[in-house]
């Protein structure tokens, strides 16, 4: 039985609108929980229904809960936001208030997409084949970064959330993440994937351990990127599928990609262990679907599940380590949403329940009817849970559409079906 899961929110959404009042509004939608950002990245957000203002600039890499600084590596210590650096502790207050209303409380944490720490520690950041160091992302192959990620997980578990929803617990792509990104030369599919590969010292060491010639892979990446930027790449290749990358004929490249999957899988295993030791559970967030549909709500090409390797994600292996697997199904067409969900279900192989995340607003949805159609196809695909993104960013009409769609298509929060029959 598919259930309505959590509504994503920022902690300042709850604080500025009133924690109790906002959670009561969320509970009235029929969802079973709230996913509150515990750490987040740099952003400029337009907020349609906030009482205090309309535009918020978010500093990257902040902790919105009170961190235990001593848990973290000395060179990668967190920074508390203005919400959690004083005597008040609204994160804990929100968890308690959610429990009082029968709502699940999920800590939504951005792990490695951290512009503050990447800027402070370039030696721990992703580095491309040209030697350019990322200002936005830490590399999961770094032992120090892994220690930071495990410390973040154990620190969050201390606050006893129902789950930790782990975002950016993998390698980044080549684009998205910095302000005013510009590119006026053609960077076609495979070249874009190669430009996103990391060749930092930790990745090079891991490649040597796996018997992979990383320098040959880096040289290939440079050649393919430069060919694309010069306009010489094949424009018929629209997507960096595994087949398209394999067509380059480099076994070292394929070995390098598998090495990235191993690194991410090993780190997720450590994160899952740290959370379970602290009494919490891991929801791994797969972001490929967001990358495909974020701007237009009209993704094309291969299903996201078949492209997760691009970020170093091995869906089947990570499913065996995670308590639940979240996929961002950002698409306007219910048929596409159903296709994406089916592909993830096959890739998961029953090892972990699937949480599908939908956007109830543009460009994905224009109202309750569209949202309800997606809930129907997700129920048909035996998706365990449907979550919704995002309370503060959606117009209030879109927030209310969640309740309208859930009322007719998914079990209510109390566990009974909408018609009153037992689920």
CSV table of C-alpha atoms in Angstrom, one decimal:
chain,number,residue,atom,x,y,z
A,1,UNK,CA,0.0,0.0,0.0
A,2,UNK,CA,1.4,3.3,-1.1
A,3,UNK,CA,1.3,6.0,1.6
A,4,UNK,CA,1.7,9.7,1.8
A,5,UNK,CA,5.1,10.4,3.3
A,6,UNK,CA,6.8,13.6,4.3
A,7,UNK,CA,6.6,17.2,3.1
A,8,UNK,CA,10.1,18.8,2.8
A,9,UNK,CA,10.6,22.1,4.6
A,10,UNK,CA,13.3,24.5,5.9
A,11,UNK,CA,13.6,25.0,9.6
A,12,UNK,CA,13.2,28.8,9.1
A,13,UNK,CA,9.8,28.0,7.3
A,14,UNK,CA,8.6,26.5,10.6
A,15,UNK,CA,10.2,29.2,12.8
A,16,UNK,CA,9.0,32.2,10.9
A,17,UNK,CA,5.5,30.9,10.4
A,18,UNK,CA,5.3,29.4,13.8
A,19,UNK,CA,6.4,25.8,14.5
A,20,UNK,CA,3.1,24.6,15.9
A,21,UNK,CA,1.0,26.4,13.4
A,22,UNK,CA,3.0,25.2,10.4
A,23,UNK,CA,3.1,21.6,11.6
A,24,UNK,CA,-0.6,21.7,12.2
A,25,UNK,CA,-1.1,22.9,8.6
A,26,UNK,CA,1.2,20.1,7.3
A,27,UNK,CA,-0.6,17.5,9.3
A,28,UNK,CA,-3.9,18.6,7.9
A,29,UNK,CA,-2.7,17.7,4.4
A,30,UNK,CA,-2.8,14.0,5.3
A,31,UNK,CA,0.9,13.5,5.0
A,32,UNK,CA,2.7,11.4,7.7
A,33,UNK,CA,5.7,13.5,8.4
A,34,UNK,CA,7.9,16.5,7.8
A,35,UNK,CA,11.5,16.4,6.4
A,36,UNK,CA,13.4,19.3,7.9
A,37,UNK,CA,16.7,20.5,6.4
A,38,UNK,CA,19.4,19.9,9.0
A,39,UNK,CA,22.2,21.0,6.7
A,40,UNK,CA,21.9,22.9,3.5
A,41,UNK,CA,23.7,24.5,0.6
A,42,UNK,CA,23.9,28.0,-0.8
A,43,UNK,CA,20.7,29.2,-2.4
A,44,UNK,CA,18.6,32.2,-3.3
A,45,UNK,CA,15.0,31.3,-2.6
A,46,UNK,CA,11.8,33.0,-3.5
A,47,UNK,CA,9.2,32.2,-0.8
A,48,UNK,CA,5.6,32.7,-1.9
A,49,UNK,CA,3.8,32.6,1.4
A,50,UNK,CA,6.3,33.6,4.1
A,51,UNK,CA,4.9,36.3,6.4
A,52,UNK,CA,8.2,38.1,6.9
A,53,UNK,CA,9.8,38.4,3.4
A,54,UNK,CA,9.9,37.0,-0.1
A,55,UNK,CA,13.6,36.4,-0.9
A,56,UNK,CA,16.1,34.5,1.3
A,57,UNK,CA,19.8,34.1,0.6
A,58,UNK,CA,21.1,31.0,2.2
A,59,UNK,CA,24.7,30.6,3.2
A,60,UNK,CA,26.2,27.3,2.2
A,61,UNK,CA,27.3,24.5,4.5
A,62,UNK,CA,25.4,25.6,7.6
A,63,UNK,CA,24.1,23.2,10.3
A,64,UNK,CA,20.5,24.0,11.3
A,65,UNK,CA,20.7,21.8,14.4
A,66,UNK,CA,23.0,22.2,17.3
A,67,UNK,CA,26.2,20.3,16.3
A,68,UNK,CA,28.5,18.5,18.7
A,69,UNK,CA,31.7,20.1,17.3
A,70,UNK,CA,34.0,17.6,18.9
A,71,UNK,CA,32.7,14.8,16.7
A,72,UNK,CA,34.1,16.3,13.5
A,73,UNK,CA,37.6,16.3,12.0
A,74,UNK,CA,39.5,19.4,13.1
A,75,UNK,CA,39.8,20.7,9.5
A,76,UNK,CA,36.2,20.1,8.6
A,77,UNK,CA,34.3,21.5,11.6
A,78,UNK,CA,30.7,22.6,11.0
A,79,UNK,CA,29.3,26.0,11.3
A,80,UNK,CA,25.9,26.5,13.1
A,81,UNK,CA,23.3,28.7,11.5
A,82,UNK,CA,21.8,31.7,13.3
A,83,UNK,CA,18.9,29.4,14.2
A,84,UNK,CA,21.0,27.0,16.2
A,85,UNK,CA,24.0,29.0,17.5
A,86,UNK,CA,22.4,30.4,20.6
A,87,UNK,CA,20.4,29.2,23.5
A,88,UNK,CA,17.4,28.3,21.4
A,89,UNK,CA,17.2,24.9,19.7
A,90,UNK,CA,14.3,25.1,17.2
A,91,UNK,CA,15.4,21.8,15.4
A,92,UNK,CA,14.7,19.8,18.6
A,93,UNK,CA,11.6,21.9,19.3
A,94,UNK,CA,10.3,21.0,15.8
A,95,UNK,CA,11.0,17.3,16.4
A,96,UNK,CA,9.1,17.4,19.7
A,97,UNK,CA,6.2,19.4,18.2
A,98,UNK,CA,6.0,16.9,15.2
A,99,UNK,CA,5.7,14.0,17.7
A,100,UNK,CA,2.9,15.7,19.6
A,101,UNK,CA,1.0,15.9,16.3
A,102,UNK,CA,1.7,12.3,15.3
A,103,UNK,CA,4.0,13.4,12.5
A,104,UNK,CA,7.2,11.5,11.6
A,105,UNK,CA,10.3,13.8,11.8
A,106,UNK,CA,13.0,13.3,9.2
A,107,UNK,CA,16.3,15.0,9.2
A,108,UNK,CA,17.1,16.0,5.6
A,109,UNK,CA,20.9,16.5,5.4
A,110,UNK,CA,23.1,17.7,2.5
A,111,UNK,CA,26.3,15.9,3.0
A,112,UNK,CA,29.1,16.6,0.5
A,113,UNK,CA,27.7,19.6,-1.5
A,114,UNK,CA,29.2,22.1,0.9
A,115,UNK,CA,30.7,25.3,-0.6
A,116,UNK,CA,31.9,26.5,2.8
A,117,UNK,CA,34.1,23.4,3.5
A,118,UNK,CA,35.1,22.9,-0.1
A,119,UNK,CA,36.4,26.5,-0.1
A,120,UNK,CA,38.2,26.1,3.2
A,121,UNK,CA,39.7,22.8,2.3
A,122,UNK,CA,40.5,22.5,-1.5
A,123,UNK,CA,42.6,19.4,-0.7
A,124,UNK,CA,39.4,17.7,0.2
A,125,UNK,CA,37.4,18.9,-2.7
A,126,UNK,CA,36.6,17.4,-6.1
A,127,UNK,CA,39.3,18.1,-8.8
A,128,UNK,CA,38.6,17.6,-12.5
A,129,UNK,CA,41.0,16.3,-15.2
A,130,UNK,CA,42.3,19.8,-15.9
A,131,UNK,CA,43.2,20.3,-12.2
A,132,UNK,CA,40.3,22.7,-11.6
A,133,UNK,CA,39.2,22.4,-7.9
A,134,UNK,CA,35.5,22.5,-7.1
A,135,UNK,CA,34.3,25.3,-4.9
A,136,UNK,CA,31.1,23.5,-4.0
A,137,UNK,CA,31.7,19.7,-3.4
A,138,UNK,CA,33.8,17.5,-1.2
A,139,UNK,CA,35.2,14.3,-2.6
A,140,UNK,CA,33.8,11.1,-1.0
A,141,UNK,CA,37.2,9.3,-1.7
A,142,UNK,CA,38.9,11.5,0.9
A,143,UNK,CA,39.4,9.8,4.3
A,144,UNK,CA,38.9,13.1,6.0
A,145,UNK,CA,35.7,13.8,4.1
A,146,UNK,CA,34.4,10.3,5.0
A,147,UNK,CA,35.1,11.0,8.6
A,148,UNK,CA,33.2,14.2,8.4
A,149,UNK,CA,30.2,12.5,6.7
A,150,UNK,CA,30.1,9.7,9.4
A,151,UNK,CA,30.4,12.4,12.1
A,152,UNK,CA,27.5,14.3,10.6
A,153,UNK,CA,25.4,11.1,10.5
A,154,UNK,CA,26.2,10.2,14.1
A,155,UNK,CA,25.5,13.8,15.2
A,156,UNK,CA,22.1,13.8,13.6
A,157,UNK,CA,21.2,10.4,15.1
A,158,UNK,CA,21.8,12.0,18.5
A,159,UNK,CA,18.7,14.1,17.8
A,160,UNK,CA,16.6,11.0,17.3
A,161,UNK,CA,14.9,11.6,13.9
A,162,UNK,CA,12.8,8.8,12.4
A,163,UNK,CA,15.2,8.8,9.5
A,164,UNK,CA,18.1,10.8,8.0
A,165,UNK,CA,17.5,11.6,4.4
A,166,UNK,CA,20.9,11.8,2.9
A,167,UNK,CA,21.3,14.2,-0.1
A,168,UNK,CA,24.6,14.5,-2.1
A,169,UNK,CA,26.2,11.5,-0.5
A,170,UNK,CA,27.9,10.7,-3.8
A,171,UNK,CA,30.0,12.4,-6.5
A,172,UNK,CA,28.7,15.6,-8.1
A,173,UNK,CA,27.9,16.2,-11.7
A,174,UNK,CA,29.9,18.7,-13.9
A,175,UNK,CA,27.2,21.4,-13.7
A,176,UNK,CA,24.8,22.9,-11.1
A,177,UNK,CA,25.9,24.0,-7.7
A,178,UNK,CA,27.5,27.4,-8.0
A,179,UNK,CA,26.1,30.9,-8.6
A,180,UNK,CA,25.8,32.4,-12.1
A,181,UNK,CA,27.1,29.3,-13.9
A,182,UNK,CA,27.9,30.2,-17.5
A,183,UNK,CA,28.9,28.1,-20.5
A,184,UNK,CA,28.5,29.3,-24.1
A,185,UNK,CA,30.5,26.5,-25.8
A,186,UNK,CA,28.9,23.1,-26.5
A,187,UNK,CA,29.6,20.5,-23.8
A,188,UNK,CA,27.8,17.4,-25.1
A,189,UNK,CA,26.6,14.5,-23.1
A,190,UNK,CA,29.7,12.2,-22.7
A,191,UNK,CA,32.1,15.1,-22.5
A,192,UNK,CA,30.0,16.7,-19.7
A,193,UNK,CA,30.2,13.4,-17.8
A,194,UNK,CA,34.0,13.2,-18.2
A,195,UNK,CA,34.4,16.9,-17.1
A,196,UNK,CA,32.6,15.9,-13.9
A,197,UNK,CA,35.0,13.1,-12.9
A,198,UNK,CA,37.2,13.7,-9.9
A,199,UNK,CA,41.0,13.2,-10.1
A,200,UNK,CA,42.0,14.4,-6.7
A,201,UNK,CA,44.8,12.6,-4.8
A,202,UNK,CA,42.4,10.3,-3.0
A,203,UNK,CA,40.7,9.2,-6.2
A,204,UNK,CA,44.1,8.6,-7.9
A,205,UNK,CA,45.2,6.5,-5.0
A,206,UNK,CA,41.9,4.5,-5.1
A,207,UNK,CA,42.5,3.9,-8.9
A,208,UNK,CA,46.0,2.6,-8.2
A,209,UNK,CA,44.6,0.2,-5.7
A,210,UNK,CA,42.1,-1.0,-8.3
A,211,UNK,CA,44.7,-1.4,-11.0
A,212,UNK,CA,43.2,1.4,-13.1
A,213,UNK,CA,45.4,3.9,-15.1
A,214,UNK,CA,43.9,7.1,-13.8
A,215,UNK,CA,46.3,9.3,-15.9
A,216,UNK,CA,45.1,7.6,-19.1
A,217,UNK,CA,41.5,8.3,-18.0
A,218,UNK,CA,42.3,11.9,-17.2
A,219,UNK,CA,44.0,12.4,-20.6
A,220,UNK,CA,40.9,10.9,-22.3
A,221,UNK,CA,38.6,13.2,-20.4
A,222,UNK,CA,40.7,16.2,-21.4
A,223,UNK,CA,40.7,15.2,-25.1
A,224,UNK,CA,36.9,14.6,-25.2
A,225,UNK,CA,36.0,17.8,-23.3
A,226,UNK,CA,38.2,19.9,-25.6
A,227,UNK,CA,36.8,18.2,-28.7
A,228,UNK,CA,33.3,19.0,-27.5
A,229,UNK,CA,34.1,22.6,-26.6
A,230,UNK,CA,35.6,23.1,-30.0
A,231,UNK,CA,32.4,21.7,-31.6
A,232,UNK,CA,33.9,18.5,-32.8
A,233,UNK,CA,31.8,16.0,-30.7
A,234,UNK,CA,29.1,13.9,-32.3
A,235,UNK,CA,25.8,15.8,-31.7
A,236,UNK,CA,23.7,12.7,-32.2
A,237,UNK,CA,24.8,11.4,-28.7
A,238,UNK,CA,22.2,13.1,-26.5
A,239,UNK,CA,22.9,11.4,-23.2
A,240,UNK,CA,25.9,10.0,-21.3
A,241,UNK,CA,24.6,6.4,-21.1
A,242,UNK,CA,26.9,3.6,-20.1
A,243,UNK,CA,26.8,2.4,-23.7
A,244,UNK,CA,27.9,5.8,-25.0
A,245,UNK,CA,30.8,6.0,-22.5
A,246,UNK,CA,31.8,2.4,-23.3
A,247,UNK,CA,31.9,3.3,-27.0
A,248,UNK,CA,35.1,5.3,-26.2
A,249,UNK,CA,36.8,2.0,-25.9
A,250,UNK,CA,38.7,2.5,-22.7
A,251,UNK,CA,38.6,-0.3,-20.1
A,252,UNK,CA,40.4,2.0,-17.7
A,253,UNK,CA,37.6,4.5,-18.0
A,254,UNK,CA,35.0,1.9,-17.2
A,255,UNK,CA,37.2,0.7,-14.3
A,256,UNK,CA,37.4,4.2,-13.0
A,257,UNK,CA,33.6,4.6,-13.0
A,258,UNK,CA,33.2,1.3,-11.1
A,259,UNK,CA,35.8,2.5,-8.6
A,260,UNK,CA,33.7,5.6,-8.0
A,261,UNK,CA,30.7,3.3,-7.3
A,262,UNK,CA,32.7,1.3,-4.8
A,263,UNK,CA,33.9,4.4,-3.0
A,264,UNK,CA,30.3,5.8,-2.7
A,265,UNK,CA,28.9,2.4,-1.6
A,266,UNK,CA,31.6,1.9,1.1
A,267,UNK,CA,30.9,5.4,2.5
A,268,UNK,CA,27.1,4.8,2.5
A,269,UNK,CA,27.7,1.5,4.4
A,270,UNK,CA,29.6,3.5,7.1
A,271,UNK,CA,26.8,6.1,7.2
A,272,UNK,CA,24.2,3.5,7.6
A,273,UNK,CA,26.1,1.9,10.4
A,274,UNK,CA,26.6,5.1,12.3
A,275,UNK,CA,22.9,5.9,12.0
A,276,UNK,CA,21.7,2.5,13.2
A,277,UNK,CA,24.1,2.6,16.1
A,278,UNK,CA,22.5,5.9,17.1
A,279,UNK,CA,19.0,4.5,16.7
A,280,UNK,CA,18.1,6.1,13.4
A,281,UNK,CA,17.6,4.9,9.8
A,282,UNK,CA,19.1,5.9,6.4
A,283,UNK,CA,17.1,7.1,3.5
A,284,UNK,CA,19.5,7.5,0.6
A,285,UNK,CA,18.5,10.2,-1.9
A,286,UNK,CA,19.2,9.6,-5.6
A,287,UNK,CA,19.4,12.9,-7.4
A,288,UNK,CA,19.7,11.9,-11.0
A,289,UNK,CA,15.9,12.4,-11.6
A,290,UNK,CA,16.2,15.9,-10.3
A,291,UNK,CA,19.0,16.7,-12.7
A,292,UNK,CA,17.0,15.4,-15.6
A,293,UNK,CA,13.8,17.2,-14.9
A,294,UNK,CA,14.6,20.2,-12.6
A,295,UNK,CA,14.5,23.0,-15.1
A,296,UNK,CA,11.6,22.0,-17.4
A,297,UNK,CA,9.7,19.2,-15.7
A,298,UNK,CA,10.0,17.3,-19.0
A,299,UNK,CA,12.9,14.8,-18.8
A,300,UNK,CA,13.7,12.7,-21.8
A,301,UNK,CA,16.0,9.8,-22.6
A,302,UNK,CA,16.9,6.9,-20.4
A,303,UNK,CA,15.2,6.5,-17.0
A,304,UNK,CA,17.2,8.0,-14.1
A,305,UNK,CA,17.8,4.6,-12.5
A,306,UNK,CA,20.0,3.5,-15.4
A,307,UNK,CA,22.1,6.7,-15.1
A,308,UNK,CA,22.8,6.7,-11.4
A,309,UNK,CA,26.3,5.4,-12.1
A,310,UNK,CA,27.1,9.0,-13.4
A,311,UNK,CA,27.2,10.1,-9.7
A,312,UNK,CA,29.0,7.0,-8.5
A,313,UNK,CA,25.7,5.4,-7.4
A,314,UNK,CA,25.2,1.7,-7.6
A,315,UNK,CA,21.5,1.4,-7.1
A,316,UNK,CA,21.4,-2.3,-6.3
A,317,UNK,CA,24.3,-2.2,-3.8
A,318,UNK,CA,23.1,1.0,-2.1
A,319,UNK,CA,19.6,-0.4,-1.8
A,320,UNK,CA,21.0,-3.3,0.3
A,321,UNK,CA,22.6,-0.9,2.7
A,322,UNK,CA,19.7,1.7,3.0
A,323,UNK,CA,16.5,1.4,4.9
A,324,UNK,CA,14.7,3.3,2.2
A,325,UNK,CA,15.7,4.7,-1.2
A,326,UNK,CA,14.4,8.1,-2.3
A,327,UNK,CA,14.2,9.0,-6.0
A,328,UNK,CA,13.3,12.5,-7.2
A,329,UNK,CA,10.8,12.0,-9.9
A,330,UNK,CA,10.6,15.6,-11.3
A,331,UNK,CA,8.3,15.3,-14.3
A,332,UNK,CA,5.0,16.8,-15.4
A,333,UNK,CA,3.8,13.7,-17.3
A,334,UNK,CA,2.3,11.0,-15.1
A,335,UNK,CA,3.4,8.4,-17.6
A,336,UNK,CA,7.0,9.5,-17.3
A,337,UNK,CA,6.7,9.4,-13.5
A,338,UNK,CA,5.4,5.8,-13.7
A,339,UNK,CA,8.1,4.8,-16.1
A,340,UNK,CA,10.8,6.2,-13.8
A,341,UNK,CA,9.3,4.5,-10.7
A,342,UNK,CA,9.1,1.2,-12.5
A,343,UNK,CA,12.8,1.4,-13.5
A,344,UNK,CA,13.8,2.2,-9.9
A,345,UNK,CA,11.8,-0.7,-8.6
A,346,UNK,CA,13.5,-3.1,-11.0
A,347,UNK,CA,16.9,-1.7,-10.1
A,348,UNK,CA,16.2,-1.9,-6.4
A,349,UNK,CA,15.2,-5.5,-6.7
A,350,UNK,CA,13.1,-5.4,-3.6
A,351,UNK,CA,16.1,-4.7,-1.4
A,352,UNK,CA,14.8,-1.4,-0.1
A,353,UNK,CA,11.4,0.4,-0.2
A,354,UNK,CA,11.2,3.2,-2.7
A,355,UNK,CA,10.3,6.7,-1.7
A,356,UNK,CA,9.2,8.8,-4.7
A,357,UNK,CA,9.6,12.6,-4.3
A,358,UNK,CA,7.2,14.8,-6.3
A,359,UNK,CA,7.1,18.6,-6.8
A,360,UNK,CA,3.5,19.8,-6.5
A,361,UNK,CA,4.2,23.1,-8.3
A,362,UNK,CA,5.5,24.3,-11.6
A,363,UNK,CA,7.1,23.1,-13.8
A,364,UNK,CA,5.9,19.7,-12.7
A,365,UNK,CA,2.4,20.2,-11.7
A,366,UNK,CA,-0.5,22.7,-12.2
A,367,UNK,CA,-2.8,21.4,-9.6
A,368,UNK,CA,-4.4,18.6,-7.7
A,369,UNK,CA,-5.5,16.7,-10.8
A,370,UNK,CA,-2.0,16.3,-12.2
A,371,UNK,CA,-0.7,15.4,-8.7
A,372,UNK,CA,-3.5,12.9,-8.2
A,373,UNK,CA,-2.7,11.2,-11.5
A,374,UNK,CA,0.9,10.7,-10.4
A,375,UNK,CA,-0.1,9.3,-7.1
A,376,UNK,CA,-2.3,6.8,-9.0
A,377,UNK,CA,0.6,5.6,-11.2
A,378,UNK,CA,3.0,5.4,-8.2
A,379,UNK,CA,0.5,3.3,-6.3
A,380,UNK,CA,0.2,1.0,-9.4
A,381,UNK,CA,4.0,0.7,-9.3
A,382,UNK,CA,3.9,-0.4,-5.7
A,383,UNK,CA,5.9,2.6,-4.5
A,384,UNK,CA,6.0,2.5,-0.7
A,385,UNK,CA,5.9,6.2,0.0
A,386,UNK,CA,5.4,9.5,-1.8
A,387,UNK,CA,7.1,12.6,-0.4
A,388,UNK,CA,6.6,16.2,-1.6
A,389,UNK,CA,9.0,19.0,-2.2
A,390,UNK,CA,8.8,21.7,-0.8
A,391,UNK,CA,6.6,23.6,1.7
A,392,UNK,CA,8.4,27.0,1.7
A,393,UNK,CA,9.1,27.1,-2.1
A,394,UNK,CA,5.6,26.1,-3.3
A,395,UNK,CA,2.7,28.6,-3.6
A,396,UNK,CA,0.1,27.9,-0.9
A,397,UNK,CA,-2.3,26.7,-3.6
A,398,UNK,CA,0.2,24.0,-4.5
A,399,UNK,CA,0.6,23.0,-0.9
A,400,UNK,CA,-3.1,22.7,-0.6
A,401,UNK,CA,-3.2,20.6,-3.8
A,402,UNK,CA,-1.2,18.0,-1.9
A,403,UNK,CA,-4.0,17.5,0.6
A,404,UNK,CA,-6.6,17.4,-2.2
A,405,UNK,CA,-4.7,14.8,-4.1
A,406,UNK,CA,-3.8,12.7,-1.1
A,407,UNK,CA,-7.3,12.7,0.2
A,408,UNK,CA,-8.6,10.7,-2.8
A,409,UNK,CA,-5.7,8.5,-3.7
A,410,UNK,CA,-3.5,7.6,-0.7
A,411,UNK,CA,-4.1,6.3,2.9
A,412,UNK,CA,-4.6,9.0,5.4
A,413,UNK,CA,-2.0,9.6,8.1
A,414,UNK,CA,-3.9,7.6,10.6
A,415,UNK,CA,-3.5,4.5,8.5
A,416,UNK,CA,-7.0,4.2,7.1
A,417,UNK,CA,-7.9,4.5,3.4
A,418,UNK,CA,-9.6,7.6,2.2
A,419,UNK,CA,-13.0,5.8,1.9
A,420,UNK,CA,-12.7,4.6,5.5
A,421,UNK,CA,-12.0,0.9,4.6
A,422,UNK,CA,-9.0,-0.8,6.1
A,423,UNK,CA,-5.9,-0.5,3.9
